[in-house]
Short mmCIF file of C-alpha atoms in Angstrom, two decimals:
data_model
loop_
_atom_site.label_atom_id
_atom_site.label_comp_id
_atom_site.label_asym_id
_atom_site.label_seq_id
_atom_site.Cartn_x
_atom_site.Cartn_y
_atom_site.Cartn_z
CA MET A 14 75.41 -72.29 -26.31
CA SER A 15 77.81 -69.63 -25.09
CA ASP A 16 79.16 -69.54 -21.48
CA PRO A 17 77.29 -67.39 -19.02
CA PRO A 18 79.12 -64.20 -17.96
CA ALA A 19 81.71 -64.66 -15.23
CA LEU A 20 79.96 -61.86 -13.34
CA GLU A 21 76.78 -60.03 -14.02
CA LEU A 22 75.19 -57.14 -12.12
CA ALA A 23 71.70 -55.98 -12.99
CA ASP A 24 70.27 -52.83 -11.47
CA VAL A 25 72.34 -53.30 -8.30
CA THR A 26 71.85 -50.76 -5.45
CA VAL A 27 73.90 -50.93 -2.34
CA GLY A 28 73.99 -48.89 0.80
CA TRP A 29 75.88 -49.31 4.07
CA ARG A 30 72.97 -48.08 6.21
CA PRO A 31 69.24 -47.87 5.36
CA SER A 32 69.10 -44.31 6.74
CA GLU A 33 71.74 -43.04 4.35
CA PRO A 34 71.69 -42.59 0.58
CA PRO A 35 72.95 -45.64 -1.34
CA VAL A 36 76.64 -45.78 -2.28
CA LEU A 37 75.79 -47.55 -5.57
CA ARG A 38 72.66 -46.84 -7.59
CA ARG A 39 71.26 -49.27 -10.21
CA VAL A 40 74.65 -50.42 -11.44
CA SER A 41 74.57 -52.84 -14.37
CA PHE A 42 77.35 -54.48 -16.29
CA SER A 43 78.68 -57.92 -17.12
CA LEU A 44 82.06 -59.54 -17.32
CA ALA A 45 82.67 -62.24 -19.87
CA ALA A 46 84.68 -65.37 -18.97
CA GLY A 47 88.37 -64.45 -19.17
CA GLU A 48 87.76 -60.75 -19.58
CA ARG A 49 89.90 -58.31 -17.59
CA VAL A 50 88.17 -55.16 -16.54
CA ALA A 51 89.37 -52.23 -14.39
CA LEU A 52 86.90 -50.58 -12.11
CA VAL A 53 88.27 -47.10 -11.71
CA GLY A 54 87.08 -44.22 -9.59
CA LEU A 55 88.19 -41.64 -7.10
CA ASN A 56 88.36 -42.31 -3.38
CA GLY A 57 84.92 -42.99 -2.00
CA SER A 58 83.33 -43.63 -5.36
CA GLY A 59 82.03 -47.05 -4.36
CA LYS A 60 84.60 -49.46 -5.85
CA THR A 61 85.13 -51.43 -2.68
CA THR A 62 81.39 -51.44 -1.98
CA LEU A 63 80.75 -52.94 -5.35
CA LEU A 64 83.25 -55.73 -4.86
CA LEU A 65 82.00 -56.54 -1.38
CA ALA A 66 78.44 -56.73 -2.71
CA ALA A 67 79.64 -59.02 -5.53
CA VAL A 68 80.68 -61.61 -2.94
CA GLY A 69 77.58 -61.19 -0.81
CA VAL A 70 79.20 -59.44 2.15
CA LEU A 71 76.98 -56.40 1.73
CA PRO A 72 73.23 -56.67 1.14
CA PHE A 73 72.05 -55.36 -2.16
CA ALA A 74 68.91 -54.75 -4.23
CA GLY A 75 68.85 -56.02 -7.77
CA ALA A 76 70.58 -59.16 -9.11
CA ILE A 77 74.14 -60.43 -9.09
CA ARG A 78 75.02 -63.62 -10.93
CA VAL A 79 78.36 -65.44 -10.93
CA ALA A 80 78.79 -67.85 -13.88
CA GLY A 81 74.99 -67.83 -14.11
CA THR A 82 74.37 -68.64 -10.46
CA PRO A 83 72.28 -65.98 -8.72
CA LEU A 84 74.01 -64.64 -5.56
CA THR A 85 71.68 -65.28 -2.59
CA PRO A 86 72.36 -66.13 1.09
CA SER A 87 71.88 -69.78 0.26
CA THR A 88 74.22 -69.81 -2.76
CA ALA A 89 76.87 -67.46 -1.30
CA ALA A 90 79.26 -70.13 -0.10
CA GLN A 91 79.03 -72.01 -3.45
CA VAL A 92 79.54 -68.72 -5.39
CA ARG A 93 82.53 -67.70 -3.28
CA ARG A 94 84.35 -70.90 -4.14
CA ARG A 95 84.52 -69.65 -7.73
CA ILE A 96 86.03 -66.36 -6.67
CA GLY A 97 89.47 -65.27 -5.67
CA PHE A 98 89.08 -62.07 -3.59
CA LEU A 99 91.65 -59.51 -2.56
CA PHE A 100 90.70 -57.08 0.18
CA ASN A 101 92.14 -53.57 0.10
CA VAL A 102 93.86 -54.02 3.50
CA PRO A 103 95.97 -57.23 3.33
CA GLU A 104 96.19 -57.55 7.13
CA ASP A 105 92.43 -58.11 7.26
CA GLN A 106 92.43 -61.10 5.01
CA LEU A 107 95.55 -62.92 6.29
CA LEU A 108 93.86 -65.37 8.65
CA PHE A 109 96.82 -67.57 9.57
CA SER A 110 100.01 -66.74 11.25
CA ASP A 111 102.09 -68.77 8.78
CA ALA A 112 102.21 -67.26 5.29
CA LEU A 113 102.44 -70.66 3.52
CA GLU A 114 99.45 -72.00 5.38
CA ASP A 115 97.38 -68.92 4.69
CA THR A 116 98.12 -69.18 0.99
CA ALA A 117 97.30 -72.87 0.98
CA LEU A 118 93.83 -72.35 2.54
CA ALA A 119 91.85 -72.12 -0.75
CA LEU A 120 93.55 -75.31 -2.01
CA ARG A 121 92.79 -77.27 1.17
CA GLN A 122 89.21 -76.11 0.94
CA ARG A 123 89.07 -77.63 -2.56
CA GLY A 124 90.23 -80.95 -1.22
CA GLU A 125 93.95 -80.74 -2.08
CA GLY A 126 96.25 -82.77 0.22
CA ARG A 127 98.32 -80.96 2.78
CA GLN A 128 101.70 -81.52 1.12
CA ALA A 129 100.45 -80.77 -2.37
CA ALA A 130 98.68 -77.63 -1.15
CA ARG A 131 101.74 -76.38 0.62
CA HIS A 132 103.91 -77.11 -2.42
CA LEU A 133 101.54 -75.15 -4.80
CA ALA A 134 101.22 -72.39 -2.29
CA GLY A 135 105.01 -72.10 -2.04
CA ALA A 136 105.24 -71.98 -5.84
CA MET A 137 102.64 -69.15 -6.00
CA LEU A 138 104.44 -67.16 -3.33
CA THR A 139 107.70 -67.56 -5.29
CA ALA A 140 105.91 -66.49 -8.50
CA LEU A 141 104.79 -63.31 -6.79
CA GLY A 142 108.35 -62.62 -5.65
CA VAL A 143 107.75 -63.36 -1.98
CA GLY A 144 109.24 -66.85 -1.70
CA GLU A 145 111.10 -65.65 1.41
CA ALA A 146 107.72 -65.55 3.22
CA VAL A 147 107.61 -69.35 3.25
CA GLY A 148 108.07 -70.49 6.84
CA ARG A 149 107.82 -66.97 8.20
CA SER A 150 105.07 -65.43 10.37
CA VAL A 151 102.78 -63.05 8.54
CA ALA A 152 103.35 -60.47 11.36
CA GLU A 153 107.06 -60.22 10.39
CA LEU A 154 106.36 -59.17 6.82
CA SER A 155 106.30 -55.68 5.40
CA HIS A 156 103.13 -54.21 4.00
CA GLY A 157 104.20 -54.96 0.41
CA GLN A 158 105.01 -58.53 1.27
CA LYS A 159 101.69 -58.97 3.09
CA GLN A 160 99.99 -57.65 -0.04
CA ARG A 161 101.74 -60.29 -2.16
CA VAL A 162 100.89 -63.03 0.32
CA ALA A 163 97.24 -61.97 0.27
CA LEU A 164 97.34 -61.97 -3.54
CA ALA A 165 98.86 -65.41 -3.58
CA GLY A 166 95.99 -66.67 -1.39
CA ALA A 167 93.48 -65.23 -3.88
CA LEU A 168 95.18 -66.57 -6.97
CA VAL A 169 96.54 -69.98 -5.85
CA ALA A 170 93.46 -72.09 -6.54
CA ARG A 171 93.15 -70.59 -10.01
CA PRO A 172 89.53 -69.48 -9.57
CA PRO A 173 87.65 -68.53 -12.74
CA LEU A 174 86.85 -65.04 -11.34
CA LEU A 175 89.17 -62.66 -9.55
CA LEU A 176 87.86 -59.63 -7.70
CA LEU A 177 90.78 -57.57 -6.64
CA ASP A 178 90.62 -54.41 -4.55
CA GLU A 179 93.63 -52.17 -5.24
CA PRO A 180 95.96 -55.13 -6.13
CA SER A 181 98.94 -52.87 -6.96
CA ALA A 182 98.69 -50.84 -3.72
CA GLY A 183 101.88 -51.14 -1.67
CA LEU A 184 103.81 -52.92 -4.42
CA ASP A 185 107.17 -51.62 -5.61
CA PRO A 186 107.59 -51.07 -9.42
CA PRO A 187 109.09 -54.55 -10.10
CA GLY A 188 106.29 -56.06 -8.00
CA LYS A 189 103.70 -54.21 -10.10
CA LEU A 190 105.32 -55.40 -13.28
CA GLU A 191 105.36 -59.02 -12.10
CA LEU A 192 101.74 -58.86 -10.91
CA GLY A 193 100.64 -57.35 -14.23
CA ARG A 194 102.37 -60.14 -16.17
CA LEU A 195 100.86 -62.76 -13.93
CA LEU A 196 97.33 -61.43 -14.21
CA VAL A 197 97.66 -61.19 -18.03
CA SER A 198 98.77 -64.83 -18.14
CA LEU A 199 95.75 -66.15 -16.30
CA ASP A 200 92.57 -67.45 -17.88
CA ALA A 201 90.43 -66.00 -15.18
CA ALA A 202 88.09 -63.09 -15.52
CA VAL A 203 89.41 -60.18 -13.54
CA LEU A 204 87.59 -57.17 -12.05
CA MET A 205 90.12 -54.94 -10.30
CA ALA A 206 89.19 -51.86 -8.44
CA THR A 207 91.94 -49.30 -8.69
CA HIS A 208 92.83 -45.69 -9.22
CA ASP A 209 96.23 -46.68 -10.56
CA VAL A 210 95.20 -46.14 -14.18
CA GLY A 211 98.69 -46.90 -15.53
CA PHE A 212 98.70 -50.33 -13.97
CA ALA A 213 95.09 -50.97 -15.01
CA ALA A 214 96.06 -50.12 -18.61
CA ARG A 215 98.80 -52.74 -18.59
CA VAL A 216 96.34 -55.48 -17.53
CA CYS A 217 92.90 -54.54 -18.78
CA ARG A 218 91.28 -53.67 -22.07
CA ARG A 219 88.03 -52.39 -20.63
CA PHE A 220 87.45 -49.64 -18.03
CA LEU A 221 84.43 -48.93 -15.95
CA LEU A 222 84.47 -45.48 -14.37
CA LEU A 223 82.43 -45.15 -11.17
CA GLU A 224 81.29 -41.68 -10.18
CA GLY A 225 78.66 -40.77 -7.64
CA GLY A 226 77.56 -44.39 -7.31
CA THR A 227 76.88 -44.97 -11.01
CA ILE A 228 78.96 -46.12 -13.98
CA VAL A 229 79.60 -43.06 -16.10
CA TYR A 230 81.97 -44.64 -18.60
CA ASP A 231 82.28 -48.17 -19.98
CA GLY A 232 84.84 -48.50 -22.69
CA GLY A 233 88.36 -49.29 -23.80
CA ASP A 234 90.05 -45.87 -23.45
CA ALA A 235 92.20 -45.72 -20.36
CA ARG A 236 92.64 -41.95 -20.83
CA GLN A 237 88.92 -41.21 -20.26
CA PRO A 238 89.00 -41.49 -16.46
CA LEU A 239 92.07 -39.28 -16.34
CA ARG A 240 90.43 -36.62 -18.49
CA ARG A 241 87.33 -36.62 -16.29
CA TRP A 242 89.52 -36.08 -13.25
CA GLY A 243 91.28 -33.25 -14.98
CA VAL A 244 94.59 -35.07 -15.14
CA GLU A 245 96.55 -34.87 -18.38
CA PRO A 246 97.18 -38.40 -19.77
CA GLU A 247 100.87 -39.21 -20.33
CA MET B 17 118.09 -52.97 12.57
CA ARG B 18 116.40 -54.56 15.57
CA VAL B 19 112.65 -53.74 15.74
CA VAL B 20 111.79 -52.34 19.14
CA HIS B 21 108.14 -52.71 20.09
CA ARG B 22 106.60 -50.38 22.62
CA GLY B 23 103.38 -50.44 24.65
CA ALA B 24 100.53 -51.92 22.67
CA GLY B 25 102.96 -52.85 19.91
CA ARG B 26 104.84 -54.97 22.44
CA LEU B 27 101.58 -56.61 23.51
CA ALA B 28 100.58 -57.41 19.90
CA ALA B 29 104.13 -58.76 19.16
CA ALA B 30 103.93 -60.82 22.37
CA TRP B 31 100.57 -62.31 21.40
CA VAL B 32 101.89 -63.31 17.93
CA GLY B 33 105.20 -64.46 19.34
CA VAL B 34 103.93 -66.68 22.18
CA TRP B 35 102.09 -69.17 19.97
CA GLY B 36 104.33 -72.17 19.21
CA CYS B 37 107.46 -70.65 20.84
CA GLY B 38 107.98 -73.53 23.27
CA HIS B 39 110.08 -76.45 22.07
CA GLY B 40 110.26 -78.70 25.12
CA PRO B 41 109.30 -82.43 25.20
CA VAL B 42 105.58 -81.50 25.47
CA SER B 43 105.68 -79.89 22.00
CA LYS B 44 106.37 -83.43 20.57
CA LEU B 45 103.02 -84.73 21.76
CA ALA B 46 99.92 -84.76 19.63
CA PRO B 47 98.25 -81.27 19.70
CA GLN B 48 95.04 -82.55 21.31
CA VAL B 49 97.08 -84.29 24.06
CA ARG B 50 98.96 -80.97 24.71
CA MET B 51 95.65 -79.20 25.11
CA VAL B 52 94.07 -81.75 27.37
CA ALA B 53 97.22 -82.18 29.44
CA GLY B 54 97.54 -78.41 29.90
CA GLY B 55 93.94 -78.29 31.04
CA MET B 56 94.56 -81.08 33.55
CA VAL B 57 97.68 -79.39 34.99
CA LEU B 58 95.63 -76.23 35.30
CA ALA B 59 92.99 -78.19 37.18
CA ALA B 60 95.59 -79.66 39.49
CA CYS B 61 96.97 -76.16 40.26
CA LEU B 62 93.51 -74.97 41.16
CA LEU B 63 92.60 -78.09 43.19
CA THR B 64 95.62 -78.13 45.48
CA PRO B 65 94.82 -76.94 48.97
CA ALA B 66 96.68 -74.09 50.76
CA SER B 67 98.56 -76.55 52.96
CA SER B 68 102.39 -76.94 52.74
CA GLY B 69 101.89 -80.19 50.86
CA GLY B 70 99.45 -78.56 48.50
CA VAL B 71 101.74 -75.62 47.82
CA GLY B 72 104.53 -78.05 47.12
CA VAL B 73 102.41 -79.99 44.58
CA LEU B 74 101.33 -76.71 43.00
CA ALA B 75 104.88 -75.51 42.67
CA VAL B 76 106.03 -78.85 41.21
CA ALA B 77 103.07 -78.97 38.74
CA MET B 78 103.64 -75.41 37.59
CA GLY B 79 107.47 -75.59 37.38
CA GLY B 80 107.45 -79.06 35.78
CA TRP B 81 104.88 -78.02 33.14
CA VAL B 82 106.74 -74.77 32.27
CA ALA B 83 109.98 -76.70 32.00
CA ALA B 84 108.50 -79.54 29.96
CA CYS B 85 107.00 -77.01 27.57
CA GLY B 86 110.40 -75.38 27.06
CA VAL B 87 108.99 -71.85 27.37
CA PRO B 88 111.65 -69.33 26.39
CA TRP B 89 113.21 -67.10 29.07
CA ARG B 90 111.76 -63.91 27.50
CA VAL B 91 108.22 -65.20 27.92
CA LEU B 92 108.87 -66.27 31.50
CA ARG B 93 110.31 -62.82 32.28
CA ALA B 94 107.25 -61.17 30.83
CA LEU B 95 105.05 -63.44 32.92
CA VAL B 96 106.88 -62.47 36.13
CA VAL B 97 106.49 -58.76 35.29
CA MET B 98 102.79 -59.17 34.48
CA GLY B 99 102.24 -61.29 37.61
CA GLY B 100 103.97 -58.63 39.77
CA THR B 101 101.94 -55.84 38.24
CA ALA B 102 98.70 -57.69 38.71
CA PHE B 103 99.22 -58.85 42.25
CA MET B 104 101.14 -55.99 43.85
CA PRO B 105 97.90 -53.96 44.37
CA LEU B 106 96.52 -56.98 46.33
CA ALA B 107 99.54 -56.90 48.60
CA LEU B 108 99.01 -53.16 49.20
CA VAL B 109 95.35 -53.77 50.00
CA ALA B 110 96.34 -56.51 52.46
CA GLY B 111 98.93 -54.32 54.06
CA ALA B 112 96.47 -51.40 54.28
CA GLY B 113 93.83 -53.72 55.81
CA VAL B 114 96.31 -54.68 58.60
CA VAL B 115 97.39 -51.06 59.23
CA MET B 116 93.80 -49.86 59.40
CA GLY B 117 92.84 -52.64 61.77
CA HIS B 118 90.35 -54.34 59.46
CA TRP B 119 92.46 -57.50 59.38
CA PRO B 120 94.26 -57.73 62.69
CA ASP B 121 96.14 -60.94 61.80
CA LEU B 122 99.19 -59.93 59.72
CA GLY B 123 100.18 -63.59 59.17
CA LEU B 124 96.75 -64.50 57.83
CA SER B 125 96.68 -61.54 55.48
CA LEU B 126 100.11 -62.38 54.07
CA ALA B 127 99.15 -66.05 53.74
CA LEU B 128 96.01 -65.13 51.84
CA TRP B 129 97.92 -62.77 49.58
CA GLY B 130 100.59 -65.39 49.05
CA GLU B 131 98.03 -67.99 48.05
CA LEU B 132 96.37 -65.63 45.60
CA LEU B 133 99.78 -64.72 44.17
CA LEU B 134 100.91 -68.30 43.79
CA ARG B 135 97.67 -69.58 42.29
CA GLY B 136 97.36 -66.63 39.95
CA VAL B 137 100.91 -66.99 38.72
CA ALA B 138 100.43 -70.74 38.42
CA VAL B 139 97.31 -70.32 36.23
CA ALA B 140 99.01 -67.71 34.05
CA ALA B 141 102.22 -69.77 33.72
CA VAL B 142 100.44 -73.05 32.85
CA ALA B 143 98.06 -71.36 30.41
CA THR B 144 100.90 -69.49 28.70
CA SER B 145 103.06 -72.60 28.54
CA THR B 146 100.24 -74.59 26.94
CA VAL B 147 99.76 -71.83 24.37
CA ALA B 148 103.52 -71.78 23.83
CA VAL B 149 103.52 -75.45 22.68
CA LEU B 150 100.71 -74.88 20.23
CA GLY B 151 101.02 -73.25 16.81
CA VAL B 152 97.71 -71.75 15.63
CA SER B 153 97.45 -74.56 13.01
CA GLU B 154 98.05 -77.08 15.72
CA LEU B 155 95.31 -75.54 17.80
CA ARG B 156 93.00 -76.17 14.85
CA GLY B 157 94.22 -79.75 14.58
CA GLY B 158 93.80 -80.29 18.32
CA LEU B 159 90.29 -78.92 18.31
CA ALA B 160 89.41 -81.13 15.34
CA ALA B 161 90.60 -84.20 17.18
CA LEU B 162 88.70 -83.46 20.47
CA PRO B 163 85.00 -84.00 20.87
CA VAL B 164 84.32 -80.27 20.75
CA PRO B 165 81.33 -78.96 18.77
CA ARG B 166 82.45 -77.52 15.41
CA LEU B 167 80.82 -74.20 16.26
CA VAL B 168 82.73 -73.91 19.55
CA ALA B 169 86.00 -74.77 17.73
CA LEU B 170 85.32 -72.03 15.11
CA ILE B 171 84.52 -69.53 17.83
CA VAL B 172 87.79 -70.34 19.67
CA LEU B 173 89.74 -69.95 16.43
CA GLN B 174 88.00 -66.74 15.65
CA ILE B 175 88.80 -65.34 19.12
CA VAL B 176 92.43 -66.23 18.73
CA HIS B 177 92.65 -64.59 15.34
CA GLN B 178 90.61 -61.49 16.26
CA THR B 179 92.69 -60.90 19.41
CA GLY B 180 95.84 -60.73 17.37
CA ALA B 181 94.20 -58.42 14.82
CA LEU B 182 92.68 -56.08 17.46
CA LEU B 183 96.03 -55.84 19.39
CA GLU B 184 97.68 -54.97 16.09
CA GLU B 185 95.11 -52.23 15.48
CA THR B 186 95.62 -50.89 19.01
CA ALA B 187 99.38 -50.82 18.39
CA ARG B 188 98.76 -48.74 15.25
CA ILE B 189 96.58 -46.27 17.10
CA ALA B 190 99.18 -46.10 19.88
CA ALA B 191 101.91 -45.41 17.35
CA ALA B 192 99.82 -42.63 15.79
CA VAL B 193 99.22 -41.04 19.21
CA ALA B 194 102.93 -41.33 20.01
CA VAL B 195 103.87 -39.57 16.73
CA ARG B 196 100.99 -37.01 16.56
CA GLY B 197 100.40 -36.58 20.27
CA ALA B 198 103.62 -34.69 20.90
CA GLY B 199 103.11 -31.01 21.40
CA ARG B 200 100.18 -28.74 22.17
CA GLY B 201 97.38 -30.95 20.76
CA GLY B 202 98.44 -33.94 22.82
CA LEU B 203 95.82 -33.61 25.56
CA ARG B 204 92.99 -33.13 23.11
CA LEU B 205 94.17 -36.14 21.21
CA LEU B 206 94.24 -38.33 24.31
CA VAL B 207 90.69 -37.20 25.30
CA SER B 208 89.35 -38.04 21.83
CA LEU B 209 91.16 -41.42 21.87
CA PRO B 210 88.27 -43.63 23.16
CA ARG B 211 85.98 -42.23 20.46
CA VAL B 212 88.55 -43.18 17.83
CA TRP B 213 89.81 -46.40 19.30
CA LEU B 214 86.53 -48.26 19.70
CA PRO B 215 85.02 -47.55 16.28
CA ARG B 216 88.36 -48.48 14.68
CA LEU B 217 88.54 -51.73 16.58
CA LEU B 218 84.96 -52.54 15.67
CA ALA B 219 85.59 -51.66 12.02
CA ARG B 220 88.69 -53.85 12.01
CA ALA B 221 86.83 -56.75 13.69
CA GLU B 222 84.09 -56.40 11.03
CA ARG B 223 86.60 -56.42 8.18
CA VAL B 224 88.32 -59.50 9.54
CA ALA B 225 84.97 -61.27 10.00
CA ASN B 226 84.11 -60.34 6.36
CA ALA B 227 87.39 -61.84 5.21
CA MET B 228 86.77 -64.99 7.17
CA GLU B 229 83.34 -65.26 5.54
CA VAL B 230 84.57 -64.61 2.02
CA ARG B 231 87.51 -66.90 2.37
CA GLY B 232 85.19 -69.68 3.65
CA VAL B 233 86.90 -70.24 6.96
CA SER B 234 83.52 -70.88 8.63
CA GLU B 235 82.90 -73.52 5.97
CA TYR B 236 86.37 -75.01 6.45
CA ASP B 237 86.08 -78.61 7.48
CA LEU B 238 88.13 -78.92 10.63
CA ALA B 239 88.42 -82.62 10.12
CA ARG B 240 90.53 -82.01 7.01
CA VAL B 241 93.44 -80.54 8.87
CA GLY B 242 95.14 -83.88 9.33
CA VAL B 243 94.64 -85.02 12.91
CA ARG B 244 97.56 -86.87 14.46
CA PRO B 245 96.44 -89.87 16.43
CA ALA B 246 97.75 -90.33 19.95
CA VAL B 247 100.74 -92.67 20.34
CA LEU B 248 102.30 -94.40 23.46
CA ALA B 249 104.18 -91.23 24.62
CA ASP B 250 100.88 -89.26 24.44
CA ARG B 251 99.14 -91.91 26.62
CA VAL B 252 101.98 -91.91 29.11
CA ALA B 253 101.91 -88.08 29.41
CA LEU B 254 98.21 -88.13 29.94
CA LEU B 255 98.54 -90.77 32.66
CA ALA B 256 101.20 -88.70 34.38
CA VAL B 257 99.06 -85.56 34.46
CA ALA B 258 95.98 -87.60 35.48
CA ALA B 259 98.06 -88.86 38.49
CA LEU B 260 98.91 -85.29 39.32
CA VAL B 261 95.25 -84.27 39.27
CA GLY B 262 94.48 -87.29 41.45
CA LEU B 263 97.13 -86.24 43.95
CA ALA B 264 95.80 -82.64 44.05
CA ALA B 265 92.27 -83.97 44.58
CA ALA B 266 93.45 -86.34 47.35
CA LEU B 267 95.20 -83.46 49.16
CA ARG B 268 92.14 -81.23 48.76
CA TRP B 269 89.58 -83.69 50.04
CA GLY B 270 91.85 -85.68 52.38
CA TRP B 271 91.51 -88.97 50.53
CA THR B 272 93.79 -91.68 51.80
CA TRP B 273 94.79 -94.94 50.22
#
């Protein structure tokens, strides 16, 4: 029997307020284990909303399943342990003043010992080119460094599903290159929300284009979104 | 280049910088002992009566705790400035009361103001010093070791984290006002500030709460943080502050041996 999809959305509708029209309308797609997919769309197209709904932060109508487990209030904690999540503002998700400790959180939650967790966290920070953050307060880091520390926290426990909101935002060109290489080397399924089509094309083979709350393109041509936006592909 | 923080930025930097900045002998004790001992010194400062003996004990308790915590000079200086700013209006009120004849006894007014000043500064100094010998992770460890309900511990940790995040957001808004507020639109910008500031703070608080939920911080087993058991030095320190509380109580209620 084949593995269940890493993430599956069926007729998902999401709104921020009941009095307003929904941001996402009857969105359906699935992500196979190990598949890397870019969720592209213009500002305000609903990319972040979709990712937040997929981890149960926003209420939704329809069905979301992670590795076959339906996402419900009672399963949310269990489902989230299978997900590495990157928020689009790194400051929001860095919950500890010490960068190493913040990165080690996911490992400690999975029962790793303190020393081993710190060692692995340090190695992940180094792999993301931010080894100098070890032993430093998060408040002292630049925006790009915070972005890398936040990424390290999402990746360190090697979760089978990564939901990344604008992972390349704030990274310098070498940082983007390193991140791209790292994501390609992982076995995890990746859904990354981005409007950086160039970066997405280096990492993903499938592109979902969100427009007006629905998916208007699902395919392997990275130039399609650019054409729809009236931007000439390079 | 040295980073210069201004206004709210200075406040946010101070909040981040004060945690774990003290490296005195108290910082070597187990985190839970530091927290309990800090609470006991605070109690002693509040219990001491306004007599000369009481004031002496209060001064020794405050000065001794600040010194034992090894609070850096920059933090002490900030405390003095904040204490002065907070208590100067009280001195003015006391002075005005005397001038207007509401409080005919100048000596009593000054004594009352002096007690308020001393006790207020003592509470601020002891609380700040206790925070200064606790890193945020040690706070977590200390709470895990104490018989505090898990929910209360999580709420305390959330408050500590959210305070830093909200001060940071305030600093950003203040920076935007400083940059964009110059010129003709400045007044209009200032008037609209409350309508911008509050929703932004609430949005930031909501995003941080979402992150805590997604990253499973509320599920995080506090007992896993590696609680350090109390050793002989911890017990001696606790006995010493317990004796201090006893002395303050004896002075307050006139107990004799």
